[in-house]
Structure formats: C-alpha cells, structure tokens
Tab-separated table of C-alpha atoms in Angstrom:
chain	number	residue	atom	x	y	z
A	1	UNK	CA	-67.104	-19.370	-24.874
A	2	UNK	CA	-68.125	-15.830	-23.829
A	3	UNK	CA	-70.312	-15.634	-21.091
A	4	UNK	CA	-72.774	-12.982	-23.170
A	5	UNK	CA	-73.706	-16.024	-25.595
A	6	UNK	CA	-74.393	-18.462	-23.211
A	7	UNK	CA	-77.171	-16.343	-21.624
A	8	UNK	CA	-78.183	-15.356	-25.481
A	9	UNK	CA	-78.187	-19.170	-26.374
A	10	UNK	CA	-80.250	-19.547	-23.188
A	11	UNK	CA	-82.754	-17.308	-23.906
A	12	UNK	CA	-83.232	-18.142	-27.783
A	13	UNK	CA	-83.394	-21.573	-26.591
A	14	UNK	CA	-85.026	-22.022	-23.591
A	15	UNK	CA	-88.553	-21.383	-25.143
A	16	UNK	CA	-88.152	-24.099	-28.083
A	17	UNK	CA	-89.843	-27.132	-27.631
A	18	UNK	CA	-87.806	-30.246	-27.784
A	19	UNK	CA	-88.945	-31.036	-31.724
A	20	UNK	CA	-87.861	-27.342	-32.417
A	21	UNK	CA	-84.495	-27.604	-30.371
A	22	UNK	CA	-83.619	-31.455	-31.946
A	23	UNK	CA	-84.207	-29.784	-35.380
A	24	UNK	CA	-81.826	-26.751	-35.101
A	25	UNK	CA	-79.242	-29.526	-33.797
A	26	UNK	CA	-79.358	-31.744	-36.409
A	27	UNK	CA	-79.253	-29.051	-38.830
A	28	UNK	CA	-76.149	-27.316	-37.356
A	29	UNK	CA	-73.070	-27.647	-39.617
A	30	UNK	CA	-70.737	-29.231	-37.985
A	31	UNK	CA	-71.928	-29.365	-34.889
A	32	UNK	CA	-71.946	-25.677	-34.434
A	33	UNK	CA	-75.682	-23.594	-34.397
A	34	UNK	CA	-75.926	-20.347	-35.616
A	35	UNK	CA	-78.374	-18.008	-34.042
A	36	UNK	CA	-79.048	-14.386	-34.206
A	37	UNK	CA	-81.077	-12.423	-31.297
A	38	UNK	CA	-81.525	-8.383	-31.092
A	39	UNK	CA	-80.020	-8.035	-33.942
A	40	UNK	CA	-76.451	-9.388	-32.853
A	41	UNK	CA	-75.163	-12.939	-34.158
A	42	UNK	CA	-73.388	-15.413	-32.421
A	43	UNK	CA	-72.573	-19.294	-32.762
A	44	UNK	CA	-72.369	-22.168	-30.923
A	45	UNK	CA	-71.255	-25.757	-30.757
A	46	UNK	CA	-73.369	-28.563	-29.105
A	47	UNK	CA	-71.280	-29.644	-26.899
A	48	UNK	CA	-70.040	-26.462	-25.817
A	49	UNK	CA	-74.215	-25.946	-25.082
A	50	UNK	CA	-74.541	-28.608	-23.109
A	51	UNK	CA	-71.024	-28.436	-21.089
A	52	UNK	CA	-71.307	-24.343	-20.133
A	53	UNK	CA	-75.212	-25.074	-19.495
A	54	UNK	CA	-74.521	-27.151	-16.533
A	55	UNK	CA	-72.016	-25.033	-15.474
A	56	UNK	CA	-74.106	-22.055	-15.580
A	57	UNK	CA	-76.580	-23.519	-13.695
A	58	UNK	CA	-74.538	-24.667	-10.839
A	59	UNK	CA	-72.558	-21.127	-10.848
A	60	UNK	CA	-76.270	-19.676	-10.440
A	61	UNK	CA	-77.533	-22.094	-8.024
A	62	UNK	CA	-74.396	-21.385	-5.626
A	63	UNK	CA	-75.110	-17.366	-5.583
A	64	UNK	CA	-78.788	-17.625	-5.844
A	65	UNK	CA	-81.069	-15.001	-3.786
A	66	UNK	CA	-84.731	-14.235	-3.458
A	67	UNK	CA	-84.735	-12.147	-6.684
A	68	UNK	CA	-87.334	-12.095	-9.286
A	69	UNK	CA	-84.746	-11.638	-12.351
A	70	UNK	CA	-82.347	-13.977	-10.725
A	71	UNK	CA	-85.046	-16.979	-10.392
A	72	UNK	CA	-86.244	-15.962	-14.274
A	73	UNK	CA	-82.724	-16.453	-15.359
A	74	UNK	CA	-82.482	-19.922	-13.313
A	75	UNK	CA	-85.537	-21.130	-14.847
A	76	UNK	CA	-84.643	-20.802	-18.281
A	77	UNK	CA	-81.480	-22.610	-18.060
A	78	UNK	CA	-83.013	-25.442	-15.844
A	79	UNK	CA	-85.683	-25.499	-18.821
A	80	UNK	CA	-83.177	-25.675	-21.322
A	81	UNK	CA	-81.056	-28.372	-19.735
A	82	UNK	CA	-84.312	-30.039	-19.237
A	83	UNK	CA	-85.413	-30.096	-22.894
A	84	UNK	CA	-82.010	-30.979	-23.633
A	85	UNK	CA	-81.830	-34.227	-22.197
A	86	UNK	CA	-85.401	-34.864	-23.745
A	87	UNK	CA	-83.659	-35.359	-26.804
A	88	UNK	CA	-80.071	-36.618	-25.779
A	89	UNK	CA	-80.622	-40.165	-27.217
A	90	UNK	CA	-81.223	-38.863	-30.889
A	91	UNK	CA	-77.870	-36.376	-30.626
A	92	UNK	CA	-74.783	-38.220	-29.831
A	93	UNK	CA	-73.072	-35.376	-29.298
A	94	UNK	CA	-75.740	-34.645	-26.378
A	95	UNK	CA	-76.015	-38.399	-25.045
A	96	UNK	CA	-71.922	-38.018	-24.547
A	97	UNK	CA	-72.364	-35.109	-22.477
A	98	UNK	CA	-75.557	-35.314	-20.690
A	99	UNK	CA	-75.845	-39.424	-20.137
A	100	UNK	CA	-72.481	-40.920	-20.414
A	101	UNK	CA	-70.147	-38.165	-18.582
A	102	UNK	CA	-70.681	-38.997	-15.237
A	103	UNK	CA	-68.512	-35.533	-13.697
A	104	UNK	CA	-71.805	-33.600	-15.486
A	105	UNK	CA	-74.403	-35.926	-13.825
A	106	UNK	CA	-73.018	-35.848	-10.323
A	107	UNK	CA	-72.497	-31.611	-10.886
A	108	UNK	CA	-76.190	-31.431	-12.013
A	109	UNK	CA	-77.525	-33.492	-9.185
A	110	UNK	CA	-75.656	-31.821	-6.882
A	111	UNK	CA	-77.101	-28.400	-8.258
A	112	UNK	CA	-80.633	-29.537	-7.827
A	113	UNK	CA	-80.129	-30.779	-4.180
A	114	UNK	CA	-78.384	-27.316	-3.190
A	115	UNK	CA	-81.466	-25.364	-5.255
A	116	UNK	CA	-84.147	-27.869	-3.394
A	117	UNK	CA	-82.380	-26.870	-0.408
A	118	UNK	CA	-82.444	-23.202	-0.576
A	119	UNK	CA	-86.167	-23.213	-1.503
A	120	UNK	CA	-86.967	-25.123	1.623
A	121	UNK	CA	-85.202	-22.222	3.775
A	122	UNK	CA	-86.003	-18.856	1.680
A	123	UNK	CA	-89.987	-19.746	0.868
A	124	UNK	CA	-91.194	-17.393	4.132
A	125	UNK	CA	-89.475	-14.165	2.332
A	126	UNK	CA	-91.636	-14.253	-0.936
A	127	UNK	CA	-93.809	-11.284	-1.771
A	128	UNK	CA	-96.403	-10.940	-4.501
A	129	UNK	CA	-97.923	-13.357	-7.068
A	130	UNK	CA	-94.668	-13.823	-9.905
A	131	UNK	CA	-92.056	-14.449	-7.138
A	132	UNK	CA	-94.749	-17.267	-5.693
A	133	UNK	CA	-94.933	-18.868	-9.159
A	134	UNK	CA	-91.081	-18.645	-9.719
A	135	UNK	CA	-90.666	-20.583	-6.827
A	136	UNK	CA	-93.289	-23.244	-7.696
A	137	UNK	CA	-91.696	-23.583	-10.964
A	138	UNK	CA	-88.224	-23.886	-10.070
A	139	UNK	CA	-88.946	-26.635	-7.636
A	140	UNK	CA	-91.295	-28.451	-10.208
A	141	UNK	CA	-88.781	-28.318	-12.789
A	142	UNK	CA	-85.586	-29.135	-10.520
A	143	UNK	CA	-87.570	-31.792	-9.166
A	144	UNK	CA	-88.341	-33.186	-12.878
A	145	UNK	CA	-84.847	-32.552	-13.854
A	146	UNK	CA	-83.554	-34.971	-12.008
A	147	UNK	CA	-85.831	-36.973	-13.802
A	148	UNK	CA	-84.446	-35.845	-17.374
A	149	UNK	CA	-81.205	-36.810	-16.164
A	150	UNK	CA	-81.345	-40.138	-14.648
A	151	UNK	CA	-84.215	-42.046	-16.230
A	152	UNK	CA	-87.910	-42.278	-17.146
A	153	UNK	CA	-88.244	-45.013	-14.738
A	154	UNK	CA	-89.142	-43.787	-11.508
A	155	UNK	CA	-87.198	-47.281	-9.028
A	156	UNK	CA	-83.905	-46.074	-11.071
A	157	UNK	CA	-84.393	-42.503	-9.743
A	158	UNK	CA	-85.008	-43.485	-6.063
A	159	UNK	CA	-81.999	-46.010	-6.649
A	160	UNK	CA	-79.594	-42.832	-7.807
A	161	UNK	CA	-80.933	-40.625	-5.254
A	162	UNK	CA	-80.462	-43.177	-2.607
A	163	UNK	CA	-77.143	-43.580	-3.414
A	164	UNK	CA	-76.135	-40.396	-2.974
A	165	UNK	CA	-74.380	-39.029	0.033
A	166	UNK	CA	-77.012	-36.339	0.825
A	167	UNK	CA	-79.807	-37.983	0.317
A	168	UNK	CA	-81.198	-37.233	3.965
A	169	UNK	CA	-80.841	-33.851	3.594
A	170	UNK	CA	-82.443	-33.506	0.212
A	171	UNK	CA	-85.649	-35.451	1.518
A	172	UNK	CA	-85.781	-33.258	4.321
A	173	UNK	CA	-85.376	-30.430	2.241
A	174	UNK	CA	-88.120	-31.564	-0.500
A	175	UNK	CA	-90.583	-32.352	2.025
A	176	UNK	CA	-90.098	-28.640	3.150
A	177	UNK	CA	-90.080	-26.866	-0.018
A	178	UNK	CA	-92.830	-28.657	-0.935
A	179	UNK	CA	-95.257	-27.779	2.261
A	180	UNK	CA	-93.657	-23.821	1.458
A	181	UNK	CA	-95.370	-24.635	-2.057
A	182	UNK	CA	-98.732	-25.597	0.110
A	183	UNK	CA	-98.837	-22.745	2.159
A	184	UNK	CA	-98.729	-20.157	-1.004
A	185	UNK	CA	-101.803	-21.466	-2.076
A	186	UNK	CA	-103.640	-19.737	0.564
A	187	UNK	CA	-102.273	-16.418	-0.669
A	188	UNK	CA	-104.797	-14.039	-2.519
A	189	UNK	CA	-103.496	-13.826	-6.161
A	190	UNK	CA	-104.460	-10.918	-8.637
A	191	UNK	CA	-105.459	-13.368	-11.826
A	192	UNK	CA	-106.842	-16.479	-12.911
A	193	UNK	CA	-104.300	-17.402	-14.702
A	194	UNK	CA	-101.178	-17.147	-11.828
A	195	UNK	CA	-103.611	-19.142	-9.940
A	196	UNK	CA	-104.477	-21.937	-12.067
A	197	UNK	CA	-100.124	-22.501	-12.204
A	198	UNK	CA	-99.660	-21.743	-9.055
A	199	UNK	CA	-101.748	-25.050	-7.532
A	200	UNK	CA	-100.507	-26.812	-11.227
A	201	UNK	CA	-96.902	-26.216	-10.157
A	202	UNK	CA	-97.615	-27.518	-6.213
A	203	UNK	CA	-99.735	-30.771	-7.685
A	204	UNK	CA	-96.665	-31.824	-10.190
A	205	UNK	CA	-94.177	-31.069	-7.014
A	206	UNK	CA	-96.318	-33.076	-4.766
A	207	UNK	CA	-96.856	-35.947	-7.472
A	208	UNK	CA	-92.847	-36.091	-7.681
A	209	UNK	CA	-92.779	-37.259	-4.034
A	210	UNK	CA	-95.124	-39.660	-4.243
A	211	UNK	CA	-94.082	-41.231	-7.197
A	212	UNK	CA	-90.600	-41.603	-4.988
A	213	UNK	CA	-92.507	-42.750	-1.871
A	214	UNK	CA	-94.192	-46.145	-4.034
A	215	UNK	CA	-90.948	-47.643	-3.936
A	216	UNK	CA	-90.300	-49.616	-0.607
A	217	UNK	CA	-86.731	-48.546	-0.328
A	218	UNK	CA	-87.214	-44.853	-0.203
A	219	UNK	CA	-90.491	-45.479	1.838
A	220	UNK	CA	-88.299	-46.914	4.407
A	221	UNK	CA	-85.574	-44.353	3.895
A	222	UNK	CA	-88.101	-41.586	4.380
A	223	UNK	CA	-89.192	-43.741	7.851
A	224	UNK	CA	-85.971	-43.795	9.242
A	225	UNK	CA	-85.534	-40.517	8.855
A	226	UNK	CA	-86.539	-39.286	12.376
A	227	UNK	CA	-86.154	-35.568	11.532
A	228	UNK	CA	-88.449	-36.351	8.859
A	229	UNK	CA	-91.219	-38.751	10.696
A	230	UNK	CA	-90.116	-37.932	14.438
A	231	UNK	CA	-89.225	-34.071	13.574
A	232	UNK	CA	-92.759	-33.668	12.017
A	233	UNK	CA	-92.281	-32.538	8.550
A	234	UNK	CA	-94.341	-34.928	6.998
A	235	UNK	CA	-97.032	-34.385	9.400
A	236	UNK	CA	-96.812	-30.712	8.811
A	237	UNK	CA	-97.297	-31.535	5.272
A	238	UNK	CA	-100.319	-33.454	5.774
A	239	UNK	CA	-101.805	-30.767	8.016
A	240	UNK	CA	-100.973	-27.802	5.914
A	241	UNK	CA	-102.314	-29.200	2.631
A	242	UNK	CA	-105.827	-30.384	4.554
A	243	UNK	CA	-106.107	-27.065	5.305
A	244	UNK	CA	-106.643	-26.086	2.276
A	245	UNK	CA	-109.910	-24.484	1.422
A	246	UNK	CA	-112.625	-25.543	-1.423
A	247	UNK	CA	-112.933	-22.924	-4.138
A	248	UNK	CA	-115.802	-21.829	-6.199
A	249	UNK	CA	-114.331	-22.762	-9.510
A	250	UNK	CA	-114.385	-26.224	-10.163
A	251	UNK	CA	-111.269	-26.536	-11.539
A	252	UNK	CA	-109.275	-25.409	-8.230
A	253	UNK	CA	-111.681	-27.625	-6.048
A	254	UNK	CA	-110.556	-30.575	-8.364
A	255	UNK	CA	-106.557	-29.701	-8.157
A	256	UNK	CA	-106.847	-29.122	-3.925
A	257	UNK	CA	-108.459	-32.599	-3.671
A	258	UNK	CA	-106.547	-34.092	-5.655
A	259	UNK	CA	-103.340	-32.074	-3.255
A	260	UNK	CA	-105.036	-33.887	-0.605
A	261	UNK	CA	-105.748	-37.102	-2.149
A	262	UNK	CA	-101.985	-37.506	-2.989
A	263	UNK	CA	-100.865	-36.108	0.517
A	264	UNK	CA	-102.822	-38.903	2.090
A	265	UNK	CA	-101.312	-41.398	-0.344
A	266	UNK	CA	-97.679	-40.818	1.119
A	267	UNK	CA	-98.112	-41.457	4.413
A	268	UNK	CA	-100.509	-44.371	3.699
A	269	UNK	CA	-100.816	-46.428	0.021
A	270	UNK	CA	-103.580	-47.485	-1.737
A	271	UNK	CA	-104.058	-50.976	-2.520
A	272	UNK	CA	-105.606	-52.580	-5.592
A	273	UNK	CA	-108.932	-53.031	-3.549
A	274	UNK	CA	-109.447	-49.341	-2.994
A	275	UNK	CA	-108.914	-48.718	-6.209
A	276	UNK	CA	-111.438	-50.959	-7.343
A	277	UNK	CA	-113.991	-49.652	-5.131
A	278	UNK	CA	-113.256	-46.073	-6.577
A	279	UNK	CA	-114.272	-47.387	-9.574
A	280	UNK	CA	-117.296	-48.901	-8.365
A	281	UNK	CA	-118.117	-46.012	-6.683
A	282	UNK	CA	-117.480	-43.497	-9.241
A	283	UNK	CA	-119.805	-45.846	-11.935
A	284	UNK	CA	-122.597	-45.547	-8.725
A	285	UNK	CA	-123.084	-48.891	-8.655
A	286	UNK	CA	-123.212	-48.572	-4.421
A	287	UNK	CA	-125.944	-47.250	-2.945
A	288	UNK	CA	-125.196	-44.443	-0.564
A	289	UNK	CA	-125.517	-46.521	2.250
A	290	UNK	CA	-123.728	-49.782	1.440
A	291	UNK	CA	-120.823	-47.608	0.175
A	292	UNK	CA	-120.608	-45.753	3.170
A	293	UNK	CA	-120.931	-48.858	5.728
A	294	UNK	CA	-117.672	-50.638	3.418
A	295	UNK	CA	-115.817	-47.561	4.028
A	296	UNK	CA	-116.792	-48.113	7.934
A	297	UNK	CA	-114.786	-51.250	7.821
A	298	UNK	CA	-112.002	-50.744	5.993
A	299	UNK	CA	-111.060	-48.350	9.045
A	300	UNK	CA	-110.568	-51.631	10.983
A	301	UNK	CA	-108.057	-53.183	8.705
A	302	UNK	CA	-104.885	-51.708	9.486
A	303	UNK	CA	-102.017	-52.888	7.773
A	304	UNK	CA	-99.113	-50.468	8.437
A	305	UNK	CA	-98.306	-47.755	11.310
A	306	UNK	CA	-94.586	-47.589	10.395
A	307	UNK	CA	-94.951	-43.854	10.355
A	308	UNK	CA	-96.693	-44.069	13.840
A	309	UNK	CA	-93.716	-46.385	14.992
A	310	UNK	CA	-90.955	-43.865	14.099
A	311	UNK	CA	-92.747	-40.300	15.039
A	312	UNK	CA	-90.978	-39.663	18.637
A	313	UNK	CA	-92.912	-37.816	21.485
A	314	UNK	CA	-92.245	-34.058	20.447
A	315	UNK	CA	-94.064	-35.083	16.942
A	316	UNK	CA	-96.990	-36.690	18.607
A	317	UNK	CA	-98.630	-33.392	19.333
A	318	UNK	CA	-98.541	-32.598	15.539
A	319	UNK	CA	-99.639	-35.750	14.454
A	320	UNK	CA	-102.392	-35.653	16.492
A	321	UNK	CA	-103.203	-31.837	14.693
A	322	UNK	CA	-103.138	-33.544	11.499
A	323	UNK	CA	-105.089	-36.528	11.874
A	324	UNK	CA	-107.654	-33.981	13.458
A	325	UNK	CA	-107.565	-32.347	9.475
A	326	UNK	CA	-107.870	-36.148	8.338
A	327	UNK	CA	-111.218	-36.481	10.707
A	328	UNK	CA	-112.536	-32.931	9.170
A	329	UNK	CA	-112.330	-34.335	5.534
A	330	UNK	CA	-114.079	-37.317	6.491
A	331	UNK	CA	-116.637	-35.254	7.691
A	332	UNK	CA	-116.925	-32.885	4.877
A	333	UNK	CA	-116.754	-35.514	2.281
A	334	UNK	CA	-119.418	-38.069	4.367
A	335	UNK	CA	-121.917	-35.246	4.995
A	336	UNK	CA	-120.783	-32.569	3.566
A	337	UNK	CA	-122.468	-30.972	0.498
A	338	UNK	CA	-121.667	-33.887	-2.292
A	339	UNK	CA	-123.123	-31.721	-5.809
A	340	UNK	CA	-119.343	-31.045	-7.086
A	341	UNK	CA	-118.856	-32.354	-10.576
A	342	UNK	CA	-115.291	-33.172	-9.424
A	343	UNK	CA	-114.355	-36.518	-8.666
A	344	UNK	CA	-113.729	-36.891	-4.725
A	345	UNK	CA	-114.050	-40.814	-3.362
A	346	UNK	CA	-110.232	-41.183	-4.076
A	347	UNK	CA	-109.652	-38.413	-1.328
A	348	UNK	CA	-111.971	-39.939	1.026
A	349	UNK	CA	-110.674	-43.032	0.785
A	350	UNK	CA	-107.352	-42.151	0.822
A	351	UNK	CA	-108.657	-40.183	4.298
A	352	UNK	CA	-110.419	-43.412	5.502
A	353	UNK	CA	-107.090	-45.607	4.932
A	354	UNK	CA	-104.930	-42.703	7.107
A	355	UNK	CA	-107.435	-42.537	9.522
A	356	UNK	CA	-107.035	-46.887	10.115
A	357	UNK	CA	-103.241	-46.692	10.542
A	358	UNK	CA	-103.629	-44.051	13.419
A	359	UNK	CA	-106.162	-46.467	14.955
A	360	UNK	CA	-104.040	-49.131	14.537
A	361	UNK	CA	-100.836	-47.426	16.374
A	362	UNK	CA	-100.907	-47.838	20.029
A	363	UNK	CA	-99.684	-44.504	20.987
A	364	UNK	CA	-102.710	-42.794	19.052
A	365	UNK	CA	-105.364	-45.315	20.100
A	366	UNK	CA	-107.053	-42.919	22.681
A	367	UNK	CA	-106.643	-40.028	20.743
A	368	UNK	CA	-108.519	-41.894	17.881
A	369	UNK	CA	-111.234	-43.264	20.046
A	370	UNK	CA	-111.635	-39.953	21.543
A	371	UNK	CA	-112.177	-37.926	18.365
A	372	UNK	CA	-114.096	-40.979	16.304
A	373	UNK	CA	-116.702	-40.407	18.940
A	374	UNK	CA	-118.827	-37.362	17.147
A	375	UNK	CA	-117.637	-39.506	13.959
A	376	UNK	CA	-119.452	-42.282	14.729
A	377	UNK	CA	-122.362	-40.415	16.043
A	378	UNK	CA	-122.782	-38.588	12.152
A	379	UNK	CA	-122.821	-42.318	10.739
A	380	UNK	CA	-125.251	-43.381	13.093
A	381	UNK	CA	-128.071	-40.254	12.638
A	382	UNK	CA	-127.104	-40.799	8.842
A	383	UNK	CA	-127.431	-44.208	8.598
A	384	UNK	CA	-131.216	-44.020	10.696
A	385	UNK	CA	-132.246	-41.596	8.158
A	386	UNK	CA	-132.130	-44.307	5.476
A	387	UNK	CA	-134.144	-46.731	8.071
C-alpha cells in the first residue's frame, strides 16, 4: 500500500462519523473502498485500512514533535482508528483486525502510552491557542482510545492496563499530562469557541482518570505508587486545578467546578450518602442552616487517609499547599456569593469529604487544626446571624 493513500484514506475518512464510515464498508465490493479526493482516485481494502492505520500511528507517535501539522496529522488517524473500532463488531473484517489480533492491540496500546508520555514532558513548550487545543485533543482521544480498543466497560480497562508492564509509568505520565491540560486553562485565548474545547477537552481527560480511579485495584495501584502519592503529582493536580478561576460566562464557571468537583473525587470518593444529600440539597429541601451544620459533621467522619499514609515527607509541603486550595473553596462556596445558576454542592461536598481525610491523617492533624481555625470562626458569625 503506498504511503500517499494511507494519508488520503486518512483524511477522507477521519471526518466520517461512524454510521457514514460502517456504510462505505459494507458497501465496498469485495472488501475494497473506492474513494476519490482532489481530484485523484485511489482504493483500498479494509483490512489493509485497519492494519497500515495502526502502523501509521505508531510510526508517528515514535517521531512525534511539538508541531502544529504534525499533531493535526496524529489526530486524524487516532480519530479514525477510534471510529473504527466503534464499528468493529458489525465488520468482521474489522473485529479480526482490531479485537481478535492481539500483535495490533498490544502495538496500539503501546502507542498511546509512548504519546501519553510525551505529552506529559513537551506541554511547557506550547505557544498560542491551536497548539493548546491539539494537545487537549490528542490526550482526550488517546486516552478514549484505549477505551475503543479494549472495552466499554471501564473494570476491564483498568484490568488491561494493569496488566501491562508499564503501567507505572503511564499513570505517572497521565496524571502529568493531565495537570499540563489544567494549567492551559489559565492561558488568555483569542475566541469563544477555542475556549469552550479547550476546558471540554481537559473535563473528558480528567473524567478518564476518575472513571479508572473507582475501581479499588487501580486506586491502590495509584497509592503505591510513591512517585505518584509521595512524589506529589497528584497533589499538584489537586492544587493546580483549585486554582482555577470563576468566569463570567456561566458555562465555563459550570465546566471549572465541575474540574474541581472531579479532582476532589480522586483523591477522596463519594459515597451513596453524599450523593443523596446533593439531591436533597439541589431540590432545597435544607434550609441554609441545617444544610450547612450536616456538612459540619461529615468533616468528622473520616473513612480513608490512604493517600495521607503513602505521601512521604518531601510531598508533605505540597499537600499541605493543596489542602490550603481545598480550605479556599470551602470558603468561597460557604460564604461566597451563591447567585450562579450552575449547580455547585457536588464540589463542596466533594471539598468537605477531602478536607475530613486530611483531618483524619496524623501527620496533617496540626496543619488542619491550624488552618480550620478562621474556618470555624466564618461558621460561627454565620451561623449567629440566623440566631
């Protein structure tokens, strides 16, 4: 197959939607499509597609630089392959290649580890607004790729990743790329529009690790990690993404609290009950008072510091900086100006339950008594104001 009509194929292909793509392959004769772009015509075969796609994208992935054409080019095929395996169990031809051939899955998976990797270490060299949302979507979609490939069920992904010999290093890296995809956010963009999928892009990253962090073996993978816990990179993930400021439009408010909601959510998980008071307090059924006096006590019912247990002494000083971000969301969100028409109680509560496992780690007791101190004083002058 000539090299020229893979990258054709790619780009005629790469911007069909998987109904559009499933219908050109089952109408292909033979197995072979026909397409014609710029005037030049060139054909095909399924398999060949799928075989020369992975191999593309892993001969792209290994030479890959900071370079706006070269991260366009990477995207489509990763898109491609992507919408590809959305429809592998209605082509046999496809399922052969992209399910059953297990040299194909282990090349692919390696390709996204290596591309997660090099996103973690080249995020510091991007300039201007379409390299920033080339690197948000190639770590959303290698990130969701993997999905593609393995399964739709998200304990069989951490299973596969867990079991592969690099997993370590591609946790590490994620966390990384993903805080690189936090601090871009802060830039100043030039439209709308690159902003509203630039903090898209970071959410769907960010959602990918915590769907992996629900499941209690790669929650205690992740703790064992000490260059993960006791390094600090999950720590520096919290803080970063805290930092984040509110924004005048709505919409963005809504996305960064729900960054920090979800941030909160991997170092500490939600139980049923807090999401039952959400709902309570979301239907107002709480008075301002008695639903601020339940969140009091849920900060006394610790239930896990295994994050605290791990973090070694060089990490302590940056846990402390974050849970000092956790303390200033509590703050904003308790007394802070509460008019938004975006939904915020899962953030604070989320805050709250963070803010109970530091309290309940012996290392970070003092600390937390220290700093609760002008806490508690704001519940106390708000609570006498209801008196």
């Amino acid at each position: 197959m000539q090299q020229h009509d893979l990258y054709s194929a790619v780009k005629e292909f790469n911007v069909l939607s998987s109904k559009e793509l499933g219908s050109l392959i089952r109408d292909a004769e033979n197995g072979i499509i026909k397409c014609t772009l710029n005037g030049s015509s060139f054909e095909i075969t399924v398999e060949n597609l799928a075989r020369h796609l992975v191999e593309h994208i892993s001969n792209e992935v290994s030479s890959l630089t900071v370079d706006e054409q070269h991260f366009r080019n990477l995207l489509s095929g990763l898109r491609l392959l992507h919408t590809l395996c959305d429809i592998s169990s209605h082509h046999l031809t496809l399922e052969r290649v992209l399910a059953e051939d297990m040299s194909v899955q282990k090349k692919m998976l390696d390709s996204i580890f290596h591309l997660i990797s090099f996103l973690s270490q080249f995020g510091e060299k991007l300039n201007g607004s379409s390299l920033m949302v080339l690197y948000s979507a190639l770590l959303s979609n290698s990130m969701y790729l993997s999905k593609a490939l393995i399964s739709s069920e998200w304990k069989d992904i951490a299973d596969v990743l867990l079991a592969h010999p690099e997993v370590d290093d591609f946790i590490i890296s994620a966390f990384t790329a993903v805080c690189v995809n936090v601090n871009l956010l802060r830039a100043t963009l030039t439209t709308q529009r690159i902003n509203n999928s630039l903090f898209h892009l970071c959410e769907s990253s960010l959602q990918f690790l915590l769907s992996l962090c629900k499941h209690m073996l790669f929650r205690e993978r992740l703790v064992e990690n000490k260059e993960l816990c006791g390094g600090g990179a999950v720590f520096r993930l919290v803080e970063n993404t805290l930092k984040l400021s509110q924004y005048d439009d709505p919409k963005l408010s809504s996305v960064v609290n729900r960054l920090k909601s979800k941030v909160l959510s991997i170092v500490s998980p939600i139980t049923c009950r807090h999401y039952c008071i959400v709902f309570y307090f979301v239907q107002g059924f709480f008075s301002t008072l008695q639903w601020f006096f339940l969140q009091m006590l849920l900060l006394f019912q610790a239930e896990c510091s295994s994050f605290m247990d791990m973090a070694s002494t060089q990490s302590k000083g940056l846990a402390e900086s974050a849970v000092s971000e956790v303390l200033e969301v509590l703050k904003m969100m308790c007394f802070g100006d509460l008019k938004g028409h975006h939904p915020r109680g899962l953030l604070l509560l989320n805050a709250m339950k963070l803010t109970e496992v530091f309290c309940g780690a012996s290392r970070f007791r003092t600390f937390m008594v220290l700093n609760l101190v002008s806490f508690f004083k704001y519940v106390y002058l708000f609570g006498v104001k209801f008196l």
